[in-house]
XYZ file of C-alpha atoms in Angstrom:
450
model
C 87.021 94.049 114.022
C 90.941 92.968 113.876
C 92.673 91.873 116.975
C 96.566 92.042 116.728
C 97.926 89.761 119.524
C 101.466 89.678 120.955
C 102.523 86.497 122.601
C 104.824 86.967 125.834
C 108.222 85.001 125.397
C 106.517 82.787 122.912
C 109.290 80.217 122.410
C 110.018 79.983 126.099
C 106.530 79.154 127.284
C 105.677 76.159 125.197
C 104.910 73.226 127.269
C 106.836 69.928 126.416
C 103.672 67.803 126.904
C 101.802 70.106 124.450
C 104.391 69.772 121.863
C 104.333 65.994 122.159
C 100.429 66.035 121.695
C 100.783 68.294 118.766
C 103.356 65.748 117.161
C 100.854 62.970 117.832
C 97.910 64.980 116.255
C 100.021 65.419 113.027
C 100.629 61.577 113.119
C 104.342 61.726 113.366
C 105.874 58.186 113.685
C 106.619 57.377 117.277
C 110.325 57.018 116.717
C 110.521 60.555 114.966
C 108.376 62.000 117.792
C 110.720 60.490 120.482
C 113.865 61.786 118.588
C 112.278 65.437 118.325
C 111.203 65.590 121.991
C 114.728 64.034 122.943
C 116.219 67.378 121.030
C 113.725 69.471 123.020
C 114.029 68.000 126.477
C 117.741 67.294 126.591
C 118.978 71.052 127.039
C 120.670 72.610 129.892
C 121.201 76.271 130.620
C 123.755 78.542 132.390
C 123.440 82.144 133.181
C 126.502 84.464 132.727
C 127.028 86.936 135.710
C 129.940 89.392 135.121
C 131.333 87.188 132.544
C 131.224 84.019 134.566
C 128.901 81.373 134.118
C 126.910 80.045 136.999
C 125.956 76.344 137.668
C 123.814 74.740 134.790
C 120.128 73.915 135.335
C 117.619 72.131 133.201
C 114.479 73.891 132.024
C 111.203 72.210 132.320
C 109.242 73.805 129.173
C 110.263 75.953 126.141
C 112.365 75.629 123.093
C 115.647 77.294 122.379
C 116.147 80.312 120.317
C 118.530 79.775 117.475
C 117.965 76.155 117.152
C 117.025 75.319 113.488
C 114.418 72.762 114.705
C 112.514 75.437 116.838
C 110.734 77.250 114.232
C 109.293 74.253 112.660
C 108.045 73.047 116.105
C 106.568 76.467 116.978
C 104.687 76.612 113.683
C 103.069 73.037 114.328
C 101.946 74.252 117.739
C 100.460 77.510 116.277
C 98.610 75.336 113.911
C 96.593 74.131 116.798
C 95.351 77.652 117.375
C 94.243 77.925 113.755
C 92.454 74.536 114.234
C 90.489 75.951 117.494
C 89.484 78.915 115.256
C 88.362 76.746 112.529
C 86.296 74.887 114.903
C 84.573 77.811 116.137
C 83.750 79.081 112.662
C 82.385 75.794 111.638
C 80.005 75.930 114.928
C 78.935 79.483 113.894
C 80.217 81.091 117.007
C 82.903 83.092 114.964
C 82.033 85.129 111.966
C 84.943 85.510 109.774
C 85.787 88.722 107.805
C 84.882 88.972 104.002
C 86.455 91.412 101.581
C 82.975 91.146 99.499
C 79.621 89.447 99.659
C 80.415 85.985 98.231
C 84.189 86.072 98.969
C 86.354 83.768 101.055
C 86.228 84.400 104.952
C 89.198 85.300 106.653
C 89.274 84.537 110.300
C 92.989 84.619 111.211
C 96.385 85.344 109.908
C 99.392 83.509 111.566
C 103.034 83.961 110.713
C 105.141 82.433 113.701
C 103.989 84.440 116.595
C 102.537 87.300 114.343
C 98.790 86.976 114.901
C 95.836 88.819 113.836
C 92.201 87.725 114.359
C 89.307 89.023 112.326
C 85.717 88.628 113.436
C 82.236 90.353 113.384
C 82.214 92.956 116.223
C 79.434 91.472 118.373
C 79.103 89.628 121.764
C 79.171 86.284 120.179
C 82.426 87.068 118.285
C 83.923 88.515 121.419
C 83.283 85.354 123.447
C 84.412 83.035 120.664
C 87.853 84.777 120.634
C 88.111 84.775 124.408
C 87.262 81.105 124.647
C 89.798 80.132 121.890
C 92.566 82.198 123.442
C 91.788 80.723 126.821
C 91.831 77.278 125.704
C 94.888 77.699 123.642
C 96.948 79.335 126.342
C 95.728 76.800 129.063
C 96.992 73.983 126.896
C 100.216 75.219 125.335
C 101.520 77.361 128.146
C 101.383 80.557 126.070
C 100.554 83.861 127.489
C 98.957 86.831 125.697
C 100.872 90.232 126.440
C 97.581 92.552 126.719
C 99.864 95.577 126.998
C 101.303 95.142 123.474
C 98.034 93.595 121.935
C 95.514 96.118 120.099
C 92.196 95.890 118.798
C 90.832 97.993 115.624
C 87.258 98.478 115.127
C 85.182 99.547 111.958
C 83.822 102.982 112.115
C 80.479 101.426 111.849
C 80.752 99.838 115.500
C 79.118 101.820 118.373
C 81.315 103.216 121.165
C 79.355 101.156 123.775
C 80.094 97.961 121.890
C 83.701 98.880 121.466
C 84.151 99.431 125.037
C 82.433 96.194 125.997
C 84.338 94.073 123.740
C 87.714 95.805 124.799
C 87.020 95.173 128.473
C 85.961 91.640 127.714
C 89.027 90.819 125.866
C 91.395 93.008 127.981
C 92.833 94.517 125.047
C 92.920 98.425 124.147
C 91.398 99.912 121.258
C 93.491 101.590 118.784
C 93.108 103.714 115.368
C 96.341 102.272 113.964
C 96.898 98.757 114.112
C 100.422 99.405 112.948
C 102.435 96.919 110.747
C 102.099 93.253 109.925
C 105.167 91.386 108.575
C 106.789 94.798 107.987
C 103.907 96.263 106.108
C 101.848 99.240 107.260
C 98.206 98.049 107.430
C 96.065 100.719 105.777
C 92.940 101.881 107.144
C 91.253 104.979 108.472
C 93.474 106.410 111.164
C 96.753 105.466 109.577
C 99.369 108.307 109.506
C 99.459 110.242 106.256
C 102.969 108.877 105.234
C 103.082 105.229 106.597
C 106.201 104.684 104.479
C 108.329 107.438 106.046
C 110.406 104.680 107.952
C 111.844 103.511 104.657
C 113.129 106.868 103.710
C 114.649 107.244 107.398
C 116.304 103.677 107.234
C 117.813 104.420 103.798
C 119.165 107.782 105.004
C 120.777 106.130 107.923
C 122.254 103.501 105.735
C 123.539 106.241 103.264
C 124.670 108.969 105.709
C 126.687 111.692 104.013
C 129.797 111.164 106.297
C 130.267 107.591 104.710
C 130.775 108.924 101.317
C 134.019 110.578 102.481
C 135.585 107.138 102.992
C 134.438 105.439 99.675
C 135.428 105.858 96.157
C 132.782 106.580 93.555
C 132.548 103.036 92.605
C 132.244 102.146 96.173
C 129.318 104.488 96.690
C 127.720 103.060 93.743
C 128.071 99.391 95.137
C 126.810 100.593 98.433
C 123.702 102.330 96.972
C 122.864 99.002 95.082
C 123.258 97.047 98.086
C 121.114 99.345 100.574
C 118.286 99.527 97.852
C 118.245 95.749 97.488
C 117.959 95.293 101.323
C 115.892 97.981 102.723
C 112.866 98.881 100.540
C 112.586 95.724 98.470
C 110.391 93.751 100.795
C 107.733 96.684 100.775
C 108.106 97.297 97.184
C 106.988 93.714 96.257
C 103.479 94.181 97.724
C 102.610 97.966 98.024
C 102.735 100.983 95.830
C 105.154 103.608 97.401
C 103.896 107.214 97.043
C 105.598 109.104 94.423
C 107.193 111.534 96.734
C 108.704 108.601 98.686
C 110.302 107.321 95.520
C 111.527 110.807 94.460
C 113.076 111.095 98.140
C 114.894 107.898 97.897
C 116.288 108.738 94.319
C 117.538 112.202 95.758
C 119.187 110.471 98.775
C 120.985 108.073 96.235
C 121.952 110.970 94.040
C 123.448 113.052 96.755
C 125.367 110.025 98.209
C 126.807 109.119 94.949
C 128.162 112.619 94.194
C 129.123 113.345 97.986
C 126.495 116.036 98.595
C 125.537 116.664 102.288
C 123.061 119.236 103.801
C 126.253 121.552 104.564
C 127.914 121.215 101.155
C 126.380 120.562 97.742
C 128.423 119.003 94.914
C 127.847 119.115 91.301
C 126.267 116.279 89.599
C 128.499 115.595 86.643
C 126.191 113.016 84.893
C 122.275 113.190 84.669
C 120.393 110.868 86.675
C 118.478 109.442 83.713
C 121.864 108.122 82.465
C 123.076 106.845 85.619
C 119.994 104.621 86.106
C 120.466 102.868 82.903
C 122.023 99.487 82.730
C 125.730 99.098 82.419
C 125.311 97.740 78.880
C 123.648 101.024 77.969
C 126.265 103.132 79.662
C 124.879 103.597 82.983
C 125.779 102.255 86.409
C 122.917 99.845 86.850
C 121.436 101.786 89.802
C 117.795 101.320 89.648
C 115.352 104.142 89.798
C 112.843 103.675 92.884
C 109.517 104.241 91.022
C 110.471 101.952 88.175
C 111.889 99.343 90.474
C 108.515 99.451 92.587
C 106.328 98.818 89.408
C 108.675 95.904 88.136
C 108.558 94.242 91.590
C 104.619 94.745 91.751
C 104.256 93.050 88.373
C 105.584 89.772 90.084
C 102.240 89.800 92.089
C 100.391 89.154 88.716
C 102.646 86.259 88.146
C 102.027 84.810 91.659
C 98.162 85.407 91.378
C 98.127 83.141 88.356
C 100.285 80.366 89.620
C 98.983 80.504 93.370
C 95.367 80.603 92.795
C 94.655 78.487 95.874
C 96.541 80.717 97.973
C 94.132 82.639 100.510
C 95.270 86.248 98.994
C 94.855 85.345 95.526
C 91.222 83.917 96.219
C 90.291 87.279 97.936
C 91.688 89.427 95.213
C 90.200 87.227 92.428
C 86.869 86.815 93.953
C 86.633 90.633 94.835
C 87.824 92.162 91.647
C 88.060 89.539 88.761
C 84.945 87.710 87.071
C 87.527 85.008 85.957
C 90.720 83.302 86.880
C 93.078 86.164 86.114
C 92.939 89.765 85.337
C 92.826 91.138 81.793
C 94.003 94.399 80.192
C 90.344 95.398 79.814
C 89.175 94.532 83.373
C 87.144 97.254 84.927
C 88.849 99.640 87.635
C 86.706 99.150 90.363
C 86.513 102.242 92.572
C 87.042 102.377 95.600
C 89.641 99.812 95.609
C 92.089 98.356 98.097
C 95.928 99.424 97.966
C 96.645 95.655 96.987
C 94.467 95.722 93.852
C 96.056 99.017 92.909
C 99.378 97.633 93.270
C 98.394 94.614 90.978
C 96.787 97.074 88.305
C 99.976 99.196 88.475
C 102.275 96.208 87.665
C 99.956 94.473 85.030
C 101.201 96.425 81.982
C 104.799 95.106 82.371
C 103.482 91.618 83.223
C 101.395 91.497 80.216
C 104.236 92.553 77.868
C 106.515 89.933 79.410
C 104.513 86.740 79.239
C 103.727 84.371 76.374
C 101.601 81.331 76.179
C 102.507 77.745 75.426
C 99.512 76.270 74.027
C 98.235 72.854 75.583
C 94.560 72.602 74.990
C 94.161 76.162 74.142
C 90.813 76.492 76.313
C 92.347 79.210 78.643
C 93.983 81.441 76.186
C 92.131 84.278 74.607
C 92.841 84.673 70.690
C 92.795 88.494 70.707
C 94.012 89.367 74.204
C 96.821 86.933 75.126
C 100.062 86.754 73.689
C 100.302 83.408 72.090
C 100.971 83.855 68.385
C 104.779 83.951 68.317
C 104.710 85.905 71.762
C 102.292 88.427 70.731
C 98.491 88.985 70.607
C 96.451 89.271 67.615
C 95.219 92.783 68.903
C 98.867 93.848 68.828
C 99.149 93.091 64.979
C 95.445 94.070 64.020
C 93.283 97.105 64.850
C 89.480 97.412 64.370
C 85.929 96.489 65.723
C 85.297 92.897 66.757
C 81.821 91.105 66.527
C 79.860 90.637 69.637
C 81.587 87.923 71.853
C 84.437 87.548 69.451
C 86.812 89.035 72.067
C 86.138 85.798 74.408
C 87.104 83.462 71.520
C 89.876 80.885 72.619
C 92.465 79.263 70.674
C 90.501 75.737 71.219
C 87.648 77.508 69.459
C 89.822 78.771 66.629
C 91.478 75.397 65.839
C 89.050 72.831 64.736
C 90.905 69.564 64.655
C 94.065 70.149 62.839
C 92.807 73.116 60.882
C 92.246 76.823 61.663
C 88.644 77.939 61.353
C 89.520 81.415 60.008
C 85.546 82.282 59.593
C 85.341 82.789 63.219
C 87.414 85.985 62.942
C 86.088 89.335 61.580
C 89.021 90.199 59.598
C 90.647 88.769 56.617
C 94.054 87.991 58.300
C 97.234 88.554 56.030
C 98.996 85.402 55.086
C 102.032 86.469 57.097
C 99.980 86.502 60.428
C 98.314 83.261 59.409
C 101.608 81.502 59.060
C 102.692 82.805 62.409
C 99.530 81.184 63.798
C 100.007 78.001 61.955
C 103.563 77.603 63.342
C 102.190 77.514 66.901
C 102.279 73.912 68.243
C 98.643 73.093 69.439
C 97.751 69.953 71.205
C 93.997 70.239 71.520
C 93.204 66.663 72.255
C 95.991 66.351 74.735
C 95.700 66.450 78.593
C 98.322 69.321 78.810
C 97.240 72.681 79.996
C 98.116 76.017 78.716
C 101.494 77.276 80.128
C 102.387 80.678 81.053
C 105.818 81.664 79.902
C 108.027 84.630 80.969
C 109.704 85.809 77.613
C 112.776 87.283 79.252
C 114.222 84.414 81.206
C 115.879 81.118 79.833
C 113.635 78.859 81.861
C 110.401 80.765 81.295
C 110.139 81.690 85.204
C 109.582 85.194 86.198
C 112.657 87.392 87.079
C 112.091 90.730 88.765
C 115.422 92.060 87.181
C 114.222 91.505 83.623
C 110.776 93.159 84.381
C 112.806 96.409 85.436
């Protein structure tokens, strides 16, 4: 089961004594703790009535909205909730959710005051959640808004158990848990088009009447601005349906040429030319589908560089038998929307990366781009011996010489020269480095992926 919680006036309910105990638990120096608490407790408030300020009064708890220190204090306090949950998991009272049999357990997701709890749907898990929330609220001063909180159950849970857990927690059951950090959570019961809100927001930003007051160049600039601000966040982590991307492109086309529902205008230049870069004669407006795929390719880059992150561990343990996906990883069905998003962006990611050889142990000779930025498979076709596909650069390079006998083919001299030109430090401590070929510093840039 998944429990999505809403905290009632989260900032204003934090007890000052609780904040101080949290600072001590994180071993803040006494002097620093005193300064922080001075910033928190030295506030005064005045209420405006009909434009006039009433007499000031001093609060006895809470932190201020808009104070740059407040988000950090709140995050530290929410870490205490995570600590209580972990203690319950260790004691065995709380069974976390697992995406697969031997995968990492997920007991909770916390981002500021956005909270989702995951547990096995049974009486023990229900009691554990109730105990943790009661203790946290009692010590911190927080209060759960039961009217806004929801609980989602697996279809395998009986109706009797659903009702029992809902009554114990005081949270209503739902078939649609909604969004988390702006992303629609996909599961059974979700509306058929959960991304309709993106189209509606873009339509409101690019309303037809606005085109009358802008020049052609002004419309192009506004389209770029809206498409960078509205759908970018979702496009970086989810595959938008094709019809949604087509609808976004249509909205952009109509706004660019001044078309409305009442009056259609002729499109003087084809859309395929407009979406080209300015260097190629276009306007640099990005096509929605291509932009979505380019942004998804960054997930592959992040998954390699953030292997210790929770999301990366879950994906790698469930879908990959090694530290990163390869071009020939099996397409496991049924798969999650997240895995489909990663797979969709993988071809662009694979074309854009190259490898700087350190010890050579993590770079595949045939699959990875390492020989002057390309893979051997990209230069030579033909059957390989059994196990040869897993041959690494460290295996191929023996000392300062290359062991060509390990390769099935008689490589042309030009390819051998490219391989010999690769600097290899097999006996060094340096690791193999992933490089993005289309940036000056080797770091991934989404615009170059497009």
